[in-house]
Short mmCIF file of N, CA, C and O and ligand atoms in Angstrom, two decimals:
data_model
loop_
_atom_site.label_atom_id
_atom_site.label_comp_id
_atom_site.label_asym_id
_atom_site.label_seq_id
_atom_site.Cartn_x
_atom_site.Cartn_y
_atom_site.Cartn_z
N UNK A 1 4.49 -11.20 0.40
CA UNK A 1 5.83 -11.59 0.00
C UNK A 1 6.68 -10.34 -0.22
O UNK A 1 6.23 -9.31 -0.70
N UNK A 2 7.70 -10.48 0.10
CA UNK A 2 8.76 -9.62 0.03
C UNK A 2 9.81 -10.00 -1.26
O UNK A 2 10.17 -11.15 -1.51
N UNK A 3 10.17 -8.96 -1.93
CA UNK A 3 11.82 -9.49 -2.62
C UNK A 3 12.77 -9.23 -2.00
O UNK A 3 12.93 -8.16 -1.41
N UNK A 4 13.67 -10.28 -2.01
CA UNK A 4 14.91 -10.41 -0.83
C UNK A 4 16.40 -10.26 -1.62
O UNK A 4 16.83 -11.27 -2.18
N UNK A 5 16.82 -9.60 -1.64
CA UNK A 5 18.09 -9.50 -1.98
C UNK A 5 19.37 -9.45 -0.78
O UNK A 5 19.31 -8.74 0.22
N UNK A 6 20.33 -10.23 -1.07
CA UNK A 6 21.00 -10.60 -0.40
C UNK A 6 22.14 -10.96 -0.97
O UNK A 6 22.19 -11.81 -1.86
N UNK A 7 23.45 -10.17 -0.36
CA UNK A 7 24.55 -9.55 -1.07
C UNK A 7 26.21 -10.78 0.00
O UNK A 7 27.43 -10.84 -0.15
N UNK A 8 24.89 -11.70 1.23
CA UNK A 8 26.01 -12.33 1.52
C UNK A 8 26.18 -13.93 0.99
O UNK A 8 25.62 -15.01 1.16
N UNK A 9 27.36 -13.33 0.23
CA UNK A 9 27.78 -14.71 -0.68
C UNK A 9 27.99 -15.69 0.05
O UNK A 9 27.65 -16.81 -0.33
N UNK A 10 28.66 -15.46 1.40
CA UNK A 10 29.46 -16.56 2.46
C UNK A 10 28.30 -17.62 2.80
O UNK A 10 28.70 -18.72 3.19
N UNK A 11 26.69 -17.39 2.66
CA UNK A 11 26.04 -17.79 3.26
C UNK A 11 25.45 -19.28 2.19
O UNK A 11 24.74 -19.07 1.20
N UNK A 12 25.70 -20.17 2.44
CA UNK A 12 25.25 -21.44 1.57
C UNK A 12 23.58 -21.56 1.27
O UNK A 12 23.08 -22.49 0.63
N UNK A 13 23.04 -20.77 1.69
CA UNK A 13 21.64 -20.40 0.80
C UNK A 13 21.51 -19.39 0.10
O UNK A 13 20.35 -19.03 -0.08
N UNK A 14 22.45 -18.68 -0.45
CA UNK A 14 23.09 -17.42 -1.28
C UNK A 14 23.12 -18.03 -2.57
O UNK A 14 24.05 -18.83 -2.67
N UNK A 15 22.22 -17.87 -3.86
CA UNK A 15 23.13 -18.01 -4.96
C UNK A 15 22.17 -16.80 -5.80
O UNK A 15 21.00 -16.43 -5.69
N UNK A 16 23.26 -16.43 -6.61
CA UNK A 16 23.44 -15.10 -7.36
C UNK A 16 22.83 -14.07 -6.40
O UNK A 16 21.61 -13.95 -6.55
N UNK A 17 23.34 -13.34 -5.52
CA UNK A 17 22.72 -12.76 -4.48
C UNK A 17 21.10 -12.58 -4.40
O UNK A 17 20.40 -11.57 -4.30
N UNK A 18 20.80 -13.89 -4.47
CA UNK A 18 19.57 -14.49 -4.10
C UNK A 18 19.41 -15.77 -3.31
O UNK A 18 20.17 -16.74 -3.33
N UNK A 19 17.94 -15.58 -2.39
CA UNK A 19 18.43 -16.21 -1.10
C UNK A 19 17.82 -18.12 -1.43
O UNK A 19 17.47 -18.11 -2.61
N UNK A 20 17.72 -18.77 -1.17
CA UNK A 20 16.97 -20.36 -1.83
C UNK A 20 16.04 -20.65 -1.06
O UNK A 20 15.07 -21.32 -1.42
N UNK A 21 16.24 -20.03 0.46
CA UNK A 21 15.22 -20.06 1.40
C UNK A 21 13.79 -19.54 1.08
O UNK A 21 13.87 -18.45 0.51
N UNK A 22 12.43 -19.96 1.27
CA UNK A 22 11.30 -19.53 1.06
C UNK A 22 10.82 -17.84 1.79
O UNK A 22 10.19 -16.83 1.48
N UNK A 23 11.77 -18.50 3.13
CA UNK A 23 11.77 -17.21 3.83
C UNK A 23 12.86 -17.31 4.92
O UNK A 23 13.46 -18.36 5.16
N UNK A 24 13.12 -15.90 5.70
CA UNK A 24 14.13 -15.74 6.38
C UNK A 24 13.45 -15.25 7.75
O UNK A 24 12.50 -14.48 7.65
N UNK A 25 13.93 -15.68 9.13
CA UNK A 25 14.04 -14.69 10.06
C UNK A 25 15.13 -13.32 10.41
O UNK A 25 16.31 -13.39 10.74
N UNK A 26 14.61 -12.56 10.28
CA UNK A 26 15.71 -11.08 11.10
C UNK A 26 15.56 -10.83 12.21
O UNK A 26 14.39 -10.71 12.58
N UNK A 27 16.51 -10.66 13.08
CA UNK A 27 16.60 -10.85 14.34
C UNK A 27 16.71 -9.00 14.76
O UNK A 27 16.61 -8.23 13.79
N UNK A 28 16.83 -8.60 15.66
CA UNK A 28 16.85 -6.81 15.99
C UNK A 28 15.80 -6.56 16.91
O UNK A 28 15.01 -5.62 16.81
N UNK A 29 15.82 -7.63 18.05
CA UNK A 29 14.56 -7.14 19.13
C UNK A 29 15.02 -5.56 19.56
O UNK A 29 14.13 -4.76 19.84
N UNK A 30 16.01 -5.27 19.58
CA UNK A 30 16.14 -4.12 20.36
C UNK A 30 17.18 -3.05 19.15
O UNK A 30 17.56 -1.95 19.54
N UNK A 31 17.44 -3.42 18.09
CA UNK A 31 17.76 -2.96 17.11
C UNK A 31 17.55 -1.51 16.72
O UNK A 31 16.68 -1.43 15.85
N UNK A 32 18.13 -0.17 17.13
CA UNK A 32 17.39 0.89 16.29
C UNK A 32 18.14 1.60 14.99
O UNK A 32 17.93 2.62 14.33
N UNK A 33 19.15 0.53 14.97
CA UNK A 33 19.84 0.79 13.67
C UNK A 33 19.99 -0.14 12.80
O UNK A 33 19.52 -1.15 13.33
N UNK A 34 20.44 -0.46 11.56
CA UNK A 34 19.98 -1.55 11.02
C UNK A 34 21.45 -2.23 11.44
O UNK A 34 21.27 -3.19 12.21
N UNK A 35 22.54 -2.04 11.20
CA UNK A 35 23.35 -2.51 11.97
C UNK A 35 23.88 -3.70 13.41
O UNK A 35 24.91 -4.33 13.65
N UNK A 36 22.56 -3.52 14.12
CA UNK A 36 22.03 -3.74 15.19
C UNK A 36 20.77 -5.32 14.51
O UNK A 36 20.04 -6.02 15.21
N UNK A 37 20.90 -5.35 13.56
CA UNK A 37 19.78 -6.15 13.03
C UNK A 37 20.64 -7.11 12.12
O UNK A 37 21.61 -6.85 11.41
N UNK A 38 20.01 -8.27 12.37
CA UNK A 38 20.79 -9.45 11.67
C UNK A 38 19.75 -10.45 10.80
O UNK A 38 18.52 -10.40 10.75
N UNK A 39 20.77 -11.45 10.06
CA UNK A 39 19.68 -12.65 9.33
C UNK A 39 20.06 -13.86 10.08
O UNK A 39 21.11 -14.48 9.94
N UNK A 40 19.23 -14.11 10.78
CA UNK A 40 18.99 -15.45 11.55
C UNK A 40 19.19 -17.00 11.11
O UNK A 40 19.43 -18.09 11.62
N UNK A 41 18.90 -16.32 9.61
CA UNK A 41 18.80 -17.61 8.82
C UNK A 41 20.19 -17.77 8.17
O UNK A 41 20.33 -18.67 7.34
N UNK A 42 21.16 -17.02 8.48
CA UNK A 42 22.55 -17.43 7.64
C UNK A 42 22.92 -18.79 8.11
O UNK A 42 22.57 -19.30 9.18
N UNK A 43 23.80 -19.40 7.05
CA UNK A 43 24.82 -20.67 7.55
C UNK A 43 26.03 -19.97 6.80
O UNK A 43 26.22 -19.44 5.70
N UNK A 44 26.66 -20.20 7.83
CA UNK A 44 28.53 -20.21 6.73
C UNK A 44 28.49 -21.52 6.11
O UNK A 44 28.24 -22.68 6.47
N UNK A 45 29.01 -20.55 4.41
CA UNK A 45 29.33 -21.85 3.38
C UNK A 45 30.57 -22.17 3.57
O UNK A 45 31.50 -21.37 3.46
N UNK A 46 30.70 -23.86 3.97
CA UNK A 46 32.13 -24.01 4.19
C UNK A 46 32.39 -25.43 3.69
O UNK A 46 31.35 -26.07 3.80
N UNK A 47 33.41 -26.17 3.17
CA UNK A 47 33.23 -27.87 2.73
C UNK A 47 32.38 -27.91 1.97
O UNK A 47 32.05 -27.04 1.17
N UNK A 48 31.83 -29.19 2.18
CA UNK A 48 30.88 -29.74 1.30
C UNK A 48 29.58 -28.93 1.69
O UNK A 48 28.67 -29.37 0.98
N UNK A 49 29.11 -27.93 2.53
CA UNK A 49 27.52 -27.51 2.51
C UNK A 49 27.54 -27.19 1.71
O UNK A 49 26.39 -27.08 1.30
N UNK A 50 28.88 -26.58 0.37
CA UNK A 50 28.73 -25.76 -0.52
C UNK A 50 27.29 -26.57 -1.42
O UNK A 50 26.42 -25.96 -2.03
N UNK A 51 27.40 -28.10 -1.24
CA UNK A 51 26.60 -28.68 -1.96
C UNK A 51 25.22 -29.28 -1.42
O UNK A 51 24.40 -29.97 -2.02
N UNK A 52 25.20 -28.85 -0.22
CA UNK A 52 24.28 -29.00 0.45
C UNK A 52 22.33 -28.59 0.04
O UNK A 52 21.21 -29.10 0.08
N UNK A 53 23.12 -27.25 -0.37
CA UNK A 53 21.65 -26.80 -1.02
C UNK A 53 20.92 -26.93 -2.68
O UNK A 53 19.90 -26.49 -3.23
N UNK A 54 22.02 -27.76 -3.06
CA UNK A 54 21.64 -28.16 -4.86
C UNK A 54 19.94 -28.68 -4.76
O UNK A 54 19.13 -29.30 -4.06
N UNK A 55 20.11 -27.95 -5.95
CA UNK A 55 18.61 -28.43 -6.79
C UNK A 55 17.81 -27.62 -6.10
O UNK A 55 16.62 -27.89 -6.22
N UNK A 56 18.11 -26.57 -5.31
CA UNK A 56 16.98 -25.79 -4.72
C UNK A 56 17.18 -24.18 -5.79
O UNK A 56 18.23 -23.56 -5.93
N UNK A 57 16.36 -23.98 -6.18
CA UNK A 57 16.55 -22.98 -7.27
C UNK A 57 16.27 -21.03 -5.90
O UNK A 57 15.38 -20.91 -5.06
N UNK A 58 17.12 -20.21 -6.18
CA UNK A 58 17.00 -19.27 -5.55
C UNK A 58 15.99 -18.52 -5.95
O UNK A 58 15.95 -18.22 -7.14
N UNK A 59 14.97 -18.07 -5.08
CA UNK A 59 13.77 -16.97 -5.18
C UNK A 59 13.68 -15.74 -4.78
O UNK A 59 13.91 -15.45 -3.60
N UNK A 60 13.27 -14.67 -5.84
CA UNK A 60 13.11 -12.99 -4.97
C UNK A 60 12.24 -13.27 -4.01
O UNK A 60 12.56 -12.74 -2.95
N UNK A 61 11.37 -13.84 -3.98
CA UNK A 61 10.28 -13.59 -2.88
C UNK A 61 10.27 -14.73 -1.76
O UNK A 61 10.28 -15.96 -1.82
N UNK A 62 10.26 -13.89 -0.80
CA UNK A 62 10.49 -14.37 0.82
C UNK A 62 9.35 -13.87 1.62
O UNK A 62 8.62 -12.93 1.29
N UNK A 63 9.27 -14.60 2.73
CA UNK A 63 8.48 -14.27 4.03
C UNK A 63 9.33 -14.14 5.06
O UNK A 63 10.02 -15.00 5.61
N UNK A 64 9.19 -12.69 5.32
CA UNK A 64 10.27 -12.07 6.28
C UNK A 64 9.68 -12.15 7.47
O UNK A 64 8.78 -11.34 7.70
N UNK A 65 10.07 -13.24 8.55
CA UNK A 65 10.03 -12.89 9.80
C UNK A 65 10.75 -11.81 10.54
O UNK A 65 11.97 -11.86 10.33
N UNK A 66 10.41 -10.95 11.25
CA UNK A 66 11.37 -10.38 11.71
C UNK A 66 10.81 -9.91 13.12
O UNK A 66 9.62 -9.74 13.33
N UNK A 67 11.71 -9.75 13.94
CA UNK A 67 12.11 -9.18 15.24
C UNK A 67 12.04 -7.64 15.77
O UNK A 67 11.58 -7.19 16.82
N UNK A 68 12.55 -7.10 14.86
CA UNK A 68 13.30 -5.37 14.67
C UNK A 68 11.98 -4.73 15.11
O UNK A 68 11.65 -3.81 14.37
N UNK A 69 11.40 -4.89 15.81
CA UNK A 69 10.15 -4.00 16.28
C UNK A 69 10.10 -2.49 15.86
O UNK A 69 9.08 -1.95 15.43
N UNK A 70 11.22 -1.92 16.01
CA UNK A 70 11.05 -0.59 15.89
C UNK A 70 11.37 0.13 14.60
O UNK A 70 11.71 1.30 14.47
N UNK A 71 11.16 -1.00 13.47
CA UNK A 71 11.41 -0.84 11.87
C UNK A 71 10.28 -0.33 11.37
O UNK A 71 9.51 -1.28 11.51
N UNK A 72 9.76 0.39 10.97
CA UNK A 72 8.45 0.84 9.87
C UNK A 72 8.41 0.28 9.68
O UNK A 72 7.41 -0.14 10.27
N UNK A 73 9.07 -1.04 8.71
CA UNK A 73 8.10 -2.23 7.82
C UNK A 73 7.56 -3.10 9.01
O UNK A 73 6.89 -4.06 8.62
N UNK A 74 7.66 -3.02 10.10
CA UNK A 74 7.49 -4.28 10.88
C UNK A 74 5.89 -4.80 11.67
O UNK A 74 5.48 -4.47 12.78
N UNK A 75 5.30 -5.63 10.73
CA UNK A 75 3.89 -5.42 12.12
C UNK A 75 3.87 -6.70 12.35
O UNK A 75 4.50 -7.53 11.70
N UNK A 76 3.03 -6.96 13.47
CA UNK A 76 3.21 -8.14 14.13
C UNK A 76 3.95 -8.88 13.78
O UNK A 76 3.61 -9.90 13.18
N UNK A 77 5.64 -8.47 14.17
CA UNK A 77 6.48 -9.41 13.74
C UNK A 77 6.90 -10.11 12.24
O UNK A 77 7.67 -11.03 11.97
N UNK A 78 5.86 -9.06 11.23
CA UNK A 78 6.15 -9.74 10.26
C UNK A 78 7.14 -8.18 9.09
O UNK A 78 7.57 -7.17 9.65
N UNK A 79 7.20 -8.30 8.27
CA UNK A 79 7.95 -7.60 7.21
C UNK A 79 7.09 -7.26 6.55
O UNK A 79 6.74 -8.29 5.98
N UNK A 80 6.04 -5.92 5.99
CA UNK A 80 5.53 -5.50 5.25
C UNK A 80 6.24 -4.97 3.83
O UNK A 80 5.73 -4.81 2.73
N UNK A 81 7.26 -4.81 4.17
CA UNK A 81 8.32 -3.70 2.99
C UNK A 81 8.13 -4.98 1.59
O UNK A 81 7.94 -6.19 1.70
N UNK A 82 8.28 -4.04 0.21
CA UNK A 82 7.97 -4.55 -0.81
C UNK A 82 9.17 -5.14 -1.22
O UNK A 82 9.08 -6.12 -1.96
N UNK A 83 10.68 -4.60 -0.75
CA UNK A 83 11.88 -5.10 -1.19
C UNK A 83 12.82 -4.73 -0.20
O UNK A 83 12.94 -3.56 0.19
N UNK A 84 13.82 -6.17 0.42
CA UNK A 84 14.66 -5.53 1.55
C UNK A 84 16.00 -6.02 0.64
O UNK A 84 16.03 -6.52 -0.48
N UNK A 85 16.92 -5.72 1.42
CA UNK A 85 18.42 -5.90 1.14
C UNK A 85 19.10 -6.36 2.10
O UNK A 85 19.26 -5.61 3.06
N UNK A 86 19.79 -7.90 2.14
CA UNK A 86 20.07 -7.88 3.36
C UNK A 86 21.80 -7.84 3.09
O UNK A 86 22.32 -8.27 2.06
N UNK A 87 22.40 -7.33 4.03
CA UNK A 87 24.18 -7.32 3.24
C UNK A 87 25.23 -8.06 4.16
O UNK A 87 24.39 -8.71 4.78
N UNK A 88 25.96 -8.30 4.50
CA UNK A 88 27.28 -8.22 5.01
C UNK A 88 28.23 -9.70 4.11
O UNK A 88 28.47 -10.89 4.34
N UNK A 89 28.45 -8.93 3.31
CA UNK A 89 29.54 -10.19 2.41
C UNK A 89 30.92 -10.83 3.00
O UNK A 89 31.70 -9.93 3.33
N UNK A 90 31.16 -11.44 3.11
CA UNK A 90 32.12 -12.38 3.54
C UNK A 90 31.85 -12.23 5.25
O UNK A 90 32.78 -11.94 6.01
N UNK A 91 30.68 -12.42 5.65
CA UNK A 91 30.72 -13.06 6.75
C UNK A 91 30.88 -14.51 6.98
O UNK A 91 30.83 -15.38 6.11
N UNK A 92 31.18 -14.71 8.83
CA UNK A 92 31.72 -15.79 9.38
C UNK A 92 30.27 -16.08 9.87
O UNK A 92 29.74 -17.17 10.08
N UNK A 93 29.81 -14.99 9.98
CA UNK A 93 28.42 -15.88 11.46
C UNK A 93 27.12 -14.33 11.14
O UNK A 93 27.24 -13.33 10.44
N UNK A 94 26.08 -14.80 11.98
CA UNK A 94 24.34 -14.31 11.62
C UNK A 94 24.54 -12.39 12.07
O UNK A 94 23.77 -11.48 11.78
N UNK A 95 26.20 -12.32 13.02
CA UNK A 95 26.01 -11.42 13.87
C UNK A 95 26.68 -10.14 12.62
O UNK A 95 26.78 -8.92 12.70
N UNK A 96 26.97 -10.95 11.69
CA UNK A 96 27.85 -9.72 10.70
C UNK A 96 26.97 -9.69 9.41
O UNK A 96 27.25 -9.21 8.31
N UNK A 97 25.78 -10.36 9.84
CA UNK A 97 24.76 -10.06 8.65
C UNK A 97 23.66 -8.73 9.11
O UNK A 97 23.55 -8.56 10.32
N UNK A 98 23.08 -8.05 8.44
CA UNK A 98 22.36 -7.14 8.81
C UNK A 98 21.11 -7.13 7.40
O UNK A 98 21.22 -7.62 6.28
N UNK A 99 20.22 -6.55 7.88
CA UNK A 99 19.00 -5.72 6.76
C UNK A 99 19.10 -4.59 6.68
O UNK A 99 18.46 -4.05 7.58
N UNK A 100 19.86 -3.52 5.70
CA UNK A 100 20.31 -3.01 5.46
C UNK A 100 18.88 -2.00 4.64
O UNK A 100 18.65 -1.12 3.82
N UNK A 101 18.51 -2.53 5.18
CA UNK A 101 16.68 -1.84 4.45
C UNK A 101 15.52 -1.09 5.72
O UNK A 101 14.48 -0.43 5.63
N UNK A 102 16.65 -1.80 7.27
CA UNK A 102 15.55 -1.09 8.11
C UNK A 102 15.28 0.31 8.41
O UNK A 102 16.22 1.10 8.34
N UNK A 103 14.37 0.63 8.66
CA UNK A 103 14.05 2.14 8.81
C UNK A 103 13.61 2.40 10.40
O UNK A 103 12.80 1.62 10.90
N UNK A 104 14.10 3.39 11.11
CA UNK A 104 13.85 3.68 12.44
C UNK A 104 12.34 4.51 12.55
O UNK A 104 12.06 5.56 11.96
N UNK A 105 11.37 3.63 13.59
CA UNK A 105 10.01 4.42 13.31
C UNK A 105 10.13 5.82 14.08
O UNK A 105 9.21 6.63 14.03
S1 SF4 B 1 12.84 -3.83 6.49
FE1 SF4 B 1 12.45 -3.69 8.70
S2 SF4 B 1 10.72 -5.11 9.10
FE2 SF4 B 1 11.63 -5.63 7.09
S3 SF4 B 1 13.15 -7.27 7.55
FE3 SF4 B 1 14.26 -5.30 7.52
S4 SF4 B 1 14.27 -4.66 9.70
FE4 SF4 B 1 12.66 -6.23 9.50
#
């Protein structure tokens, strides 16, 4: 398990920049910057999804799928790192989210 911090509010599984999801995919097949690397798992909070996710209580710890092959934390596709950060606040969509924790091997 990973602790997941996550700084995008826009995203309706966001509460107190914590994520509600058990776990997330990160996307960055070809990623060598973190920039280049996204959260797969965003939704824009918009209308009523705001209420979509009630009663699900937000958790530090996640199972990070991820993509980003060429991240140090990354082995077989999965997220070894003890704590990531994922950021882009007031995004619209998955492509303005990033992991802001990857490291170039
Ligand atoms: S730290 Fe690296 S392996 Fe972990 S989610 Fe971020 S990009 Fe993927």
């Amino acid at each position: 398990m990973t602790k997941l911090n996550c700084t995008v509010t826009s995203c309706v599984h966001n509460s107190e920049k914590l994520c509600k999801l058990g776990g997330i995919k990160v996307e960055g097949t070809s990623a060598d910057v973190s920039d280049a690397t996204s959260c797969a798992s965003f939704k824009e909070r918009k209308g009523d999804s705001i209420t979509n996710e009630c009663g699900k209580k937000p958790s530090q710890n996640s199972v990070i799928e991820c993509m980003a092959h060429k991240c140090v934390y990354n082995e077989n596709q999965n997220c070894t790192a003890a704590h990531i950060d994922v950021a882009g606040d007031g995004a619209n969509s998955f492509r303005e989210t990033k992991c802001a924790t990857f490291t170039s091997k």
